Amino acid sequence: MGTALITGATSGLGLEFAWQLATARHNLVLVARDAPRLEALAGQLRAAAGVEVEVLPADLADREQVEAVAERLRRIEPHPVGLLVNNAGFGLGTAFRDSEIADQERGLDVMVRAVLVLSHAAVGQMTARGHGAILNVSSIAALTAGGTYSAHKAWVRTFTEGLAAELKDTGVSATVITPGLVRTEFHDRAGIDFDSTPEALWLRPERVVSEALAAVRRGAVIHTPSKRYRVVAGTVRTLPRSAVRAFERVRPDR
Ligand SMILES: NC(=O)c1ccc[n+]([C@@H]2O[C@H](COP(=O)([O-])OP(=O)(O)OC[C@H]3O[C@@H](n4cnc5c(N)ncnc54)[C@H](OP(=O)(O)O)[C@@H]3O)[C@@H](O)[C@H]2O)c1
């Protein structure tokens, strides 16, 4: 997979992708907004794993800054990016009617538009070389009716499936993961209280990331980390959509 570019590398799943990929001897390009945190991480990764790490601070809600990341994906120096991990994302933590439209647009820009633009840049460079992989982070929420977040994650899943079909036999793969609840900064940042959620429903980032990278290596298109969430996903798929919508109305975090 060569050099990997990871968005949202400062915390949670992105941070874990950085560590697991560096440990597997991949050079890295790290993208997120918090430049000091990215620099500190890059120093730790260089020292611990001996890999090359580029730091590319960017707000993926900003079109010019997304373009700077796309430009890095098109460039093949100092190394071509062989794996793009579209991971950055966040929850708004408010009902649609109570939210600010500017916040909604930021969500769409980071979790949909940036994924679209960065995938396009990566696909051009990778298909020209006949080699590469794109890994997109969706969510089990793609199967539910949890507002615009579910809609964004459903877009990511469907987009990746279409991309995988289009890229068949090009040497470039597209994989999407649909994790359930993972212990990261996500819920605190969104101000969502998940304290009463049973411990058994929480996944560790280490497990989600190792399963995601294994899915990329075997060329899987869709992967739901952990057996328990594969059972959840299989069950939700069998429910009538009216039952899925009814669950949204009684959800404890609403
Ligand atoms: N945690 C879960 O339960 C869960 C479940 C399913 C799917 N996911 C998905 O997993 C992905 C990673 O989330 P996480 O759980 O690891 O959350 P996290 O710990 O909050 O990490 C989110 C990352 O995204 C970056 N980010 C946020 N807004 C950004 C922006 N405008 N521009 C650039 N980077 C931005 C953050 O970095 P900066 O603040 O430095 O920019 C941070 O590195 C997300 O796509 C999320 O939807 C999470």
mmCIF file of C-alpha atoms and ligand atoms in Angstrom:
data_model
loop_
_atom_site.group_PDB
_atom_site.id
_atom_site.type_symbol
_atom_site.label_atom_id
_atom_site.label_comp_id
_atom_site.label_asym_id
_atom_site.label_seq_id
_atom_site.Cartn_x
_atom_site.Cartn_y
_atom_site.Cartn_z
ATOM 1 C CA MET A 1 0.000 0.000 0.000
ATOM 2 C CA GLY A 2 3.055 2.295 0.121
ATOM 3 C CA THR A 3 2.460 5.749 1.576
ATOM 4 C CA ALA A 4 -0.881 6.270 3.336
ATOM 5 C CA LEU A 5 -2.758 9.580 3.631
ATOM 6 C CA ILE A 6 -5.115 9.624 6.631
ATOM 7 C CA THR A 7 -7.710 12.323 7.272
ATOM 8 C CA GLY A 8 -8.708 12.956 10.879
ATOM 9 C CA ALA A 9 -5.383 11.591 12.118
ATOM 10 C CA THR A 10 -5.252 13.536 15.402
ATOM 11 C CA SER A 11 -7.558 11.301 17.422
ATOM 12 C CA GLY A 12 -9.685 8.172 17.618
ATOM 13 C CA LEU A 13 -9.700 5.881 14.581
ATOM 14 C CA GLY A 14 -7.424 8.149 12.533
ATOM 15 C CA LEU A 15 -4.772 8.160 15.253
ATOM 16 C CA GLU A 16 -4.971 4.366 15.439
ATOM 17 C CA PHE A 17 -4.709 4.068 11.621
ATOM 18 C CA ALA A 18 -1.531 6.166 11.846
ATOM 19 C CA TRP A 19 0.033 3.910 14.482
ATOM 20 C CA GLN A 20 -0.904 0.598 12.854
ATOM 21 C CA LEU A 21 0.221 1.727 9.393
ATOM 22 C CA ALA A 22 3.492 3.182 10.718
ATOM 23 C CA THR A 23 4.159 -0.032 12.620
ATOM 24 C CA ALA A 24 3.642 -1.912 9.324
ATOM 25 C CA ARG A 25 6.366 0.365 7.818
ATOM 26 C CA HIS A 26 4.167 2.654 5.730
ATOM 27 C CA ASN A 27 5.176 6.290 5.261
ATOM 28 C CA LEU A 28 2.368 8.654 6.200
ATOM 29 C CA VAL A 29 0.690 11.925 5.279
ATOM 30 C CA LEU A 30 -1.379 13.149 8.235
ATOM 31 C CA VAL A 31 -4.353 15.480 7.740
ATOM 32 C CA ALA A 32 -6.517 17.228 10.379
ATOM 33 C CA ARG A 33 -7.070 20.796 11.628
ATOM 34 C CA ASP A 34 -5.008 20.719 14.827
ATOM 35 C CA ALA A 35 -1.483 21.405 13.517
ATOM 36 C CA PRO A 36 0.407 21.191 16.865
ATOM 37 C CA ARG A 37 -1.256 17.853 17.633
ATOM 38 C CA LEU A 38 -0.344 16.563 14.138
ATOM 39 C CA GLU A 39 3.280 17.696 14.562
ATOM 40 C CA ALA A 40 3.567 16.019 17.962
ATOM 41 C CA LEU A 41 2.153 12.776 16.551
ATOM 42 C CA ALA A 42 4.460 12.921 13.530
ATOM 43 C CA GLY A 43 7.475 13.234 15.862
ATOM 44 C CA GLN A 44 6.352 10.223 17.904
ATOM 45 C CA LEU A 45 5.738 8.106 14.780
ATOM 46 C CA ARG A 46 9.127 8.980 13.243
ATOM 47 C CA ALA A 47 10.909 8.170 16.504
ATOM 48 C CA ALA A 48 9.030 4.954 17.251
ATOM 49 C CA ALA A 49 8.592 3.458 13.770
ATOM 50 C CA GLY A 50 11.355 5.116 11.704
ATOM 51 C CA VAL A 51 8.947 6.025 8.876
ATOM 52 C CA GLU A 52 8.655 9.294 6.920
ATOM 53 C CA VAL A 53 5.722 11.427 8.064
ATOM 54 C CA GLU A 54 4.373 14.497 6.258
ATOM 55 C CA VAL A 55 2.035 16.822 8.151
ATOM 56 C CA LEU A 56 -0.684 18.540 6.129
ATOM 57 C CA PRO A 57 -2.982 20.608 8.376
ATOM 58 C CA ALA A 58 -6.330 21.240 6.700
ATOM 59 C CA ASP A 59 -9.917 22.041 7.565
ATOM 60 C CA LEU A 60 -11.852 19.713 5.268
ATOM 61 C CA ALA A 61 -14.877 22.005 5.454
ATOM 62 C CA ASP A 62 -12.844 24.599 3.520
ATOM 63 C CA ARG A 63 -12.728 24.128 -0.271
ATOM 64 C CA GLU A 64 -9.240 25.589 -0.746
ATOM 65 C CA GLN A 65 -7.797 23.446 2.018
ATOM 66 C CA VAL A 66 -9.455 20.318 0.588
ATOM 67 C CA GLU A 67 -7.888 21.215 -2.761
ATOM 68 C CA ALA A 68 -4.431 21.376 -1.116
ATOM 69 C CA VAL A 69 -4.922 17.810 0.128
ATOM 70 C CA ALA A 70 -6.201 16.718 -3.309
ATOM 71 C CA GLU A 71 -3.121 18.268 -4.867
ATOM 72 C CA ARG A 72 -0.900 16.144 -2.574
ATOM 73 C CA LEU A 73 -2.819 13.044 -3.659
ATOM 74 C CA ARG A 74 -2.204 13.838 -7.349
ATOM 75 C CA ARG A 75 1.522 14.430 -6.758
ATOM 76 C CA ILE A 76 3.795 11.412 -6.831
ATOM 77 C CA GLU A 77 6.699 13.121 -5.022
ATOM 78 C CA PRO A 78 8.271 12.505 -2.580
ATOM 79 C CA HIS A 79 6.202 9.264 -2.709
ATOM 80 C CA PRO A 80 2.866 8.503 -4.404
ATOM 81 C CA VAL A 81 0.026 7.898 -1.965
ATOM 82 C CA GLY A 82 -0.960 4.219 -2.260
ATOM 83 C CA LEU A 83 -3.673 4.228 0.419
ATOM 84 C CA LEU A 84 -6.175 7.027 1.073
ATOM 85 C CA VAL A 85 -8.095 6.735 4.353
ATOM 86 C CA ASN A 86 -11.116 9.058 4.319
ATOM 87 C CA ASN A 87 -11.757 8.985 8.050
ATOM 88 C CA ALA A 88 -12.378 12.563 9.329
ATOM 89 C CA GLY A 89 -15.879 13.115 10.640
ATOM 90 C CA PHE A 90 -17.983 14.348 13.515
ATOM 91 C CA GLY A 91 -21.490 14.252 14.944
ATOM 92 C CA LEU A 92 -23.520 17.433 15.261
ATOM 93 C CA GLY A 93 -25.283 16.267 18.418
ATOM 94 C CA THR A 94 -28.448 18.265 17.668
ATOM 95 C CA ALA A 95 -31.721 17.572 15.941
ATOM 96 C CA PHE A 96 -31.905 18.958 12.391
ATOM 97 C CA ARG A 97 -34.526 21.560 13.257
ATOM 98 C CA ASP A 98 -32.438 22.882 16.190
ATOM 99 C CA SER A 99 -29.157 23.020 14.275
ATOM 100 C CA GLU A 100 -27.470 25.916 12.502
ATOM 101 C CA ILE A 101 -27.404 25.475 8.744
ATOM 102 C CA ALA A 102 -23.702 26.449 8.705
ATOM 103 C CA ASP A 103 -22.943 23.476 11.000
ATOM 104 C CA GLN A 104 -24.991 21.191 8.763
ATOM 105 C CA GLU A 105 -23.023 22.384 5.741
ATOM 106 C CA ARG A 106 -19.738 21.719 7.569
ATOM 107 C CA GLY A 107 -20.880 18.151 8.219
ATOM 108 C CA LEU A 108 -21.755 17.659 4.554
ATOM 109 C CA ASP A 109 -18.475 19.207 3.413
ATOM 110 C CA VAL A 110 -16.257 17.093 5.713
ATOM 111 C CA MET A 111 -18.087 13.751 5.513
ATOM 112 C CA VAL A 112 -19.335 13.859 1.906
ATOM 113 C CA ARG A 113 -17.726 16.554 -0.246
ATOM 114 C CA ALA A 114 -14.155 15.991 1.010
ATOM 115 C CA VAL A 115 -14.558 12.212 0.531
ATOM 116 C CA LEU A 116 -15.726 12.843 -3.052
ATOM 117 C CA VAL A 117 -12.944 15.280 -3.970
ATOM 118 C CA LEU A 118 -10.111 13.350 -2.300
ATOM 119 C CA SER A 119 -11.264 10.028 -3.778
ATOM 120 C CA HIS A 120 -11.355 11.614 -7.241
ATOM 121 C CA ALA A 121 -7.805 12.934 -6.856
ATOM 122 C CA ALA A 122 -6.541 9.599 -5.539
ATOM 123 C CA VAL A 123 -8.290 7.491 -8.193
ATOM 124 C CA GLY A 124 -6.655 9.499 -11.011
ATOM 125 C CA GLN A 125 -3.148 9.027 -9.656
ATOM 126 C CA MET A 126 -3.687 5.404 -8.574
ATOM 127 C CA THR A 127 -5.299 4.158 -11.800
ATOM 128 C CA ALA A 128 -2.495 5.824 -13.791
ATOM 129 C CA ARG A 129 -0.041 3.687 -11.772
ATOM 130 C CA GLY A 130 -2.364 0.641 -11.784
ATOM 131 C CA HIS A 131 -2.045 0.324 -8.012
ATOM 132 C CA GLY A 132 -3.676 1.672 -4.866
ATOM 133 C CA ALA A 133 -6.513 1.489 -2.340
ATOM 134 C CA ILE A 134 -9.172 3.783 -0.934
ATOM 135 C CA LEU A 135 -10.637 3.115 2.508
ATOM 136 C CA ASN A 136 -13.716 5.104 3.521
ATOM 137 C CA VAL A 137 -15.091 5.240 7.058
ATOM 138 C CA SER A 138 -18.888 5.036 7.092
ATOM 139 C CA SER A 139 -20.915 3.865 10.106
ATOM 140 C CA ILE A 140 -23.574 1.389 11.170
ATOM 141 C CA ALA A 141 -25.655 4.603 11.251
ATOM 142 C CA ALA A 142 -25.782 4.290 7.439
ATOM 143 C CA LEU A 143 -28.472 1.641 8.024
ATOM 144 C CA THR A 144 -30.574 3.734 10.410
ATOM 145 C CA ALA A 145 -32.519 6.986 10.108
ATOM 146 C CA GLY A 146 -30.383 9.134 12.416
ATOM 147 C CA GLY A 147 -30.701 12.462 10.623
ATOM 148 C CA THR A 148 -28.109 13.980 8.327
ATOM 149 C CA TYR A 149 -25.274 11.936 9.910
ATOM 150 C CA SER A 150 -26.977 8.706 8.764
ATOM 151 C CA ALA A 151 -27.548 10.262 5.348
ATOM 152 C CA HIS A 152 -23.861 11.234 4.997
ATOM 153 C CA LYS A 153 -22.702 7.780 6.043
ATOM 154 C CA ALA A 154 -25.193 6.076 3.686
ATOM 155 C CA TRP A 155 -23.747 8.239 0.895
ATOM 156 C CA VAL A 156 -20.219 7.111 1.793
ATOM 157 C CA ARG A 157 -21.222 3.445 1.720
ATOM 158 C CA THR A 158 -23.091 3.625 -1.602
ATOM 159 C CA PHE A 159 -20.400 5.813 -3.160
ATOM 160 C CA THR A 160 -17.706 3.299 -2.189
ATOM 161 C CA GLU A 161 -19.674 0.371 -3.604
ATOM 162 C CA GLY A 162 -20.057 2.163 -6.940
ATOM 163 C CA LEU A 163 -16.375 3.072 -6.948
ATOM 164 C CA ALA A 164 -15.355 -0.519 -6.210
ATOM 165 C CA ALA A 165 -17.478 -1.770 -9.121
ATOM 166 C CA GLU A 166 -16.048 0.861 -11.471
ATOM 167 C CA LEU A 167 -12.459 0.158 -10.427
ATOM 168 C CA LYS A 168 -12.652 -3.628 -10.829
ATOM 169 C CA ASP A 169 -9.594 -4.908 -12.739
ATOM 170 C CA THR A 170 -7.745 -1.548 -12.526
ATOM 171 C CA GLY A 171 -5.443 -2.622 -9.666
ATOM 172 C CA VAL A 172 -7.144 -0.032 -7.415
ATOM 173 C CA SER A 173 -9.614 -1.098 -4.715
ATOM 174 C CA ALA A 174 -12.290 0.702 -2.714
ATOM 175 C CA THR A 175 -13.363 -0.494 0.737
ATOM 176 C CA VAL A 176 -15.875 0.939 3.203
ATOM 177 C CA ILE A 177 -16.151 0.083 6.892
ATOM 178 C CA THR A 178 -19.366 0.510 8.862
ATOM 179 C CA PRO A 179 -18.364 0.466 12.551
ATOM 180 C CA GLY A 180 -20.724 0.522 15.495
ATOM 181 C CA LEU A 181 -19.869 2.478 18.663
ATOM 182 C CA VAL A 182 -16.115 3.013 19.106
ATOM 183 C CA ARG A 183 -14.372 4.574 22.115
ATOM 184 C CA THR A 184 -12.899 7.773 20.629
ATOM 185 C CA GLU A 185 -13.369 11.531 21.145
ATOM 186 C CA PHE A 186 -16.379 11.452 18.797
ATOM 187 C CA HIS A 187 -19.164 11.444 21.418
ATOM 188 C CA ASP A 188 -17.560 14.011 23.755
ATOM 189 C CA ARG A 189 -16.894 16.342 20.833
ATOM 190 C CA ALA A 190 -20.538 16.040 19.735
ATOM 191 C CA GLY A 191 -21.783 16.501 23.312
ATOM 192 C CA ILE A 192 -23.710 13.216 23.084
ATOM 193 C CA ASP A 193 -24.146 11.370 26.398
ATOM 194 C CA PHE A 194 -23.599 7.630 25.875
ATOM 195 C CA ASP A 195 -22.855 6.896 29.574
ATOM 196 C CA SER A 196 -25.805 4.498 29.881
ATOM 197 C CA THR A 197 -24.788 2.502 26.787
ATOM 198 C CA PRO A 198 -23.896 -1.095 27.765
ATOM 199 C CA GLU A 199 -20.161 -1.823 27.789
ATOM 200 C CA ALA A 200 -20.677 -4.741 25.359
ATOM 201 C CA LEU A 201 -21.663 -2.303 22.603
ATOM 202 C CA TRP A 202 -18.341 -0.421 22.668
ATOM 203 C CA LEU A 203 -15.515 -1.381 20.320
ATOM 204 C CA ARG A 204 -11.852 -0.482 20.758
ATOM 205 C CA PRO A 205 -10.223 1.556 17.961
ATOM 206 C CA GLU A 206 -7.397 -1.047 17.774
ATOM 207 C CA ARG A 207 -9.836 -3.749 16.738
ATOM 208 C CA VAL A 208 -11.800 -1.592 14.268
ATOM 209 C CA VAL A 209 -8.619 -0.432 12.544
ATOM 210 C CA SER A 210 -6.964 -3.862 12.354
ATOM 211 C CA GLU A 211 -10.149 -5.331 10.840
ATOM 212 C CA ALA A 212 -10.392 -2.388 8.410
ATOM 213 C CA LEU A 213 -6.803 -2.828 7.198
ATOM 214 C CA ALA A 214 -7.324 -6.586 6.845
ATOM 215 C CA ALA A 215 -10.432 -5.859 4.740
ATOM 216 C CA VAL A 216 -8.358 -3.596 2.454
ATOM 217 C CA ARG A 217 -5.645 -6.247 2.115
ATOM 218 C CA ARG A 218 -8.127 -8.936 1.030
ATOM 219 C CA GLY A 219 -9.960 -6.515 -1.303
ATOM 220 C CA ALA A 220 -13.289 -6.554 0.596
ATOM 221 C CA VAL A 221 -15.765 -3.873 -0.477
ATOM 222 C CA ILE A 222 -17.886 -3.561 2.716
ATOM 223 C CA HIS A 223 -16.811 -4.620 6.179
ATOM 224 C CA THR A 224 -18.559 -4.244 9.543
ATOM 225 C CA PRO A 225 -15.998 -4.699 12.342
ATOM 226 C CA SER A 226 -16.837 -7.286 15.065
ATOM 227 C CA LYS A 227 -19.205 -10.223 14.946
ATOM 228 C CA ARG A 228 -21.675 -8.546 17.312
ATOM 229 C CA TYR A 229 -22.127 -5.554 14.978
ATOM 230 C CA ARG A 230 -22.395 -7.865 11.945
ATOM 231 C CA VAL A 231 -25.361 -9.444 13.780
ATOM 232 C CA VAL A 232 -26.802 -5.967 14.508
ATOM 233 C CA ALA A 233 -26.372 -4.916 10.857
ATOM 234 C CA GLY A 234 -27.924 -8.169 9.601
ATOM 235 C CA THR A 235 -30.902 -7.675 11.946
ATOM 236 C CA VAL A 236 -31.474 -4.022 10.994
ATOM 237 C CA ARG A 237 -31.468 -5.009 7.305
ATOM 238 C CA THR A 238 -34.350 -7.446 7.909
ATOM 239 C CA LEU A 239 -36.536 -4.849 9.714
ATOM 240 C CA PRO A 240 -39.223 -2.877 7.920
ATOM 241 C CA ARG A 241 -38.071 0.746 7.497
ATOM 242 C CA SER A 242 -41.084 1.841 9.603
ATOM 243 C CA ALA A 243 -39.518 -0.031 12.559
ATOM 244 C CA VAL A 244 -36.146 1.646 11.937
ATOM 245 C CA ARG A 245 -37.841 5.058 11.941
ATOM 246 C CA ALA A 246 -39.801 4.194 15.098
ATOM 247 C CA PHE A 247 -36.496 3.426 16.888
ATOM 248 C CA GLU A 248 -35.223 6.914 16.039
ATOM 249 C CA ARG A 249 -38.216 8.458 17.809
ATOM 250 C CA VAL A 250 -37.519 6.624 21.097
ATOM 251 C CA ARG A 251 -33.708 6.745 21.060
ATOM 252 C CA PRO A 252 -32.349 7.757 24.500
ATOM 253 C CA ASP A 253 -29.896 10.342 23.060
ATOM 254 C CA ARG A 254 -32.667 12.232 21.229
HETATM 255 N N1 LIG B 1 -16.645 6.732 17.338
HETATM 256 C C1 LIG B 1 -17.684 6.066 16.841
HETATM 257 O O1 LIG B 1 -18.524 5.500 17.588
HETATM 258 C C2 LIG B 1 -17.846 5.955 15.337
HETATM 259 C C3 LIG B 1 -18.719 4.977 14.830
HETATM 260 C C4 LIG B 1 -18.853 4.846 13.459
HETATM 261 C C5 LIG B 1 -18.176 5.676 12.610
HETATM 262 N N2 LIG B 1 -17.350 6.644 13.120
HETATM 263 C C6 LIG B 1 -16.650 7.508 12.172
HETATM 264 O O2 LIG B 1 -15.260 7.347 12.384
HETATM 265 C C7 LIG B 1 -14.572 8.486 11.882
HETATM 266 C C8 LIG B 1 -13.522 8.923 12.884
HETATM 267 O O3 LIG B 1 -14.184 9.391 14.045
HETATM 268 P P1 LIG B 1 -13.662 9.086 15.516
HETATM 269 O O4 LIG B 1 -14.666 8.243 16.181
HETATM 270 O O5 LIG B 1 -12.245 8.639 15.474
HETATM 271 O O6 LIG B 1 -13.795 10.546 16.162
HETATM 272 P P2 LIG B 1 -12.723 11.551 16.812
HETATM 273 O O7 LIG B 1 -11.894 10.873 17.830
HETATM 274 O O8 LIG B 1 -13.536 12.739 17.234
HETATM 275 O O9 LIG B 1 -11.792 11.948 15.573
HETATM 276 C C9 LIG B 1 -12.290 12.737 14.513
HETATM 277 C C10 LIG B 1 -11.119 13.208 13.659
HETATM 278 O O10 LIG B 1 -11.649 13.994 12.566
HETATM 279 C C11 LIG B 1 -10.924 15.211 12.481
HETATM 280 N N3 LIG B 1 -11.775 16.278 11.959
HETATM 281 C C12 LIG B 1 -12.979 16.701 12.439
HETATM 282 N N4 LIG B 1 -13.414 17.747 11.725
HETATM 283 C C13 LIG B 1 -12.472 17.995 10.773
HETATM 284 C C14 LIG B 1 -12.345 18.972 9.747
HETATM 285 N N5 LIG B 1 -13.259 19.937 9.566
HETATM 286 N N6 LIG B 1 -11.255 18.942 8.953
HETATM 287 C C15 LIG B 1 -10.290 17.990 9.150
HETATM 288 N N7 LIG B 1 -10.354 17.043 10.101
HETATM 289 C C16 LIG B 1 -11.437 17.058 10.910
HETATM 290 C C17 LIG B 1 -10.464 15.498 13.915
HETATM 291 O O11 LIG B 1 -9.262 16.261 13.920
HETATM 292 P P3 LIG B 1 -9.118 17.853 14.234
HETATM 293 O O12 LIG B 1 -10.087 18.186 15.313
HETATM 294 O O13 LIG B 1 -7.669 18.003 14.606
HETATM 295 O O14 LIG B 1 -9.438 18.496 12.917
HETATM 296 C C18 LIG B 1 -10.147 14.092 14.419
HETATM 297 O O15 LIG B 1 -8.833 13.730 14.060
HETATM 298 C C19 LIG B 1 -15.635 9.531 11.584
HETATM 299 O O16 LIG B 1 -15.896 9.576 10.192
HETATM 300 C C20 LIG B 1 -16.871 9.003 12.309
HETATM 301 O O17 LIG B 1 -18.065 9.435 11.709
HETATM 302 C C21 LIG B 1 -17.165 6.798 14.459
#
